[in-house]
Amino acid sequence: MLHRKNAKVDYVLSRARRIVLTLGGFRTSLTYVTFQIVVIAHLERFGEDALSLVDP
């Protein structure tokens, strides 16, 4: 179940990255970086297993 959650988070990150690449611009990039920081901070609650997908 944890693996499925990791796959879902990975999908969300890849989708956000695609949106950033499509829209471009400093403001969008800043929004994505902020979003990624929030996601990583959220994953830290689940331990290092969840963090492995962020930093393989």
Phi, psi and omega in degrees: 000322178296322179297320179296320179295319178298318179297321179294317179296318179298321177296317180297317180296318181293324177294316178297321179296321179295320178298318179299316181294326181288312184280320181068185178094149182295319184296318179294319179298318179298320178297317180295317179299317178298317179299316181295321178298318179297317180296315180298318178298323178292320181293331181299336177294332184268359177096182187290337179299321179287329181286342184298331181283335179282319181232082186296000000 
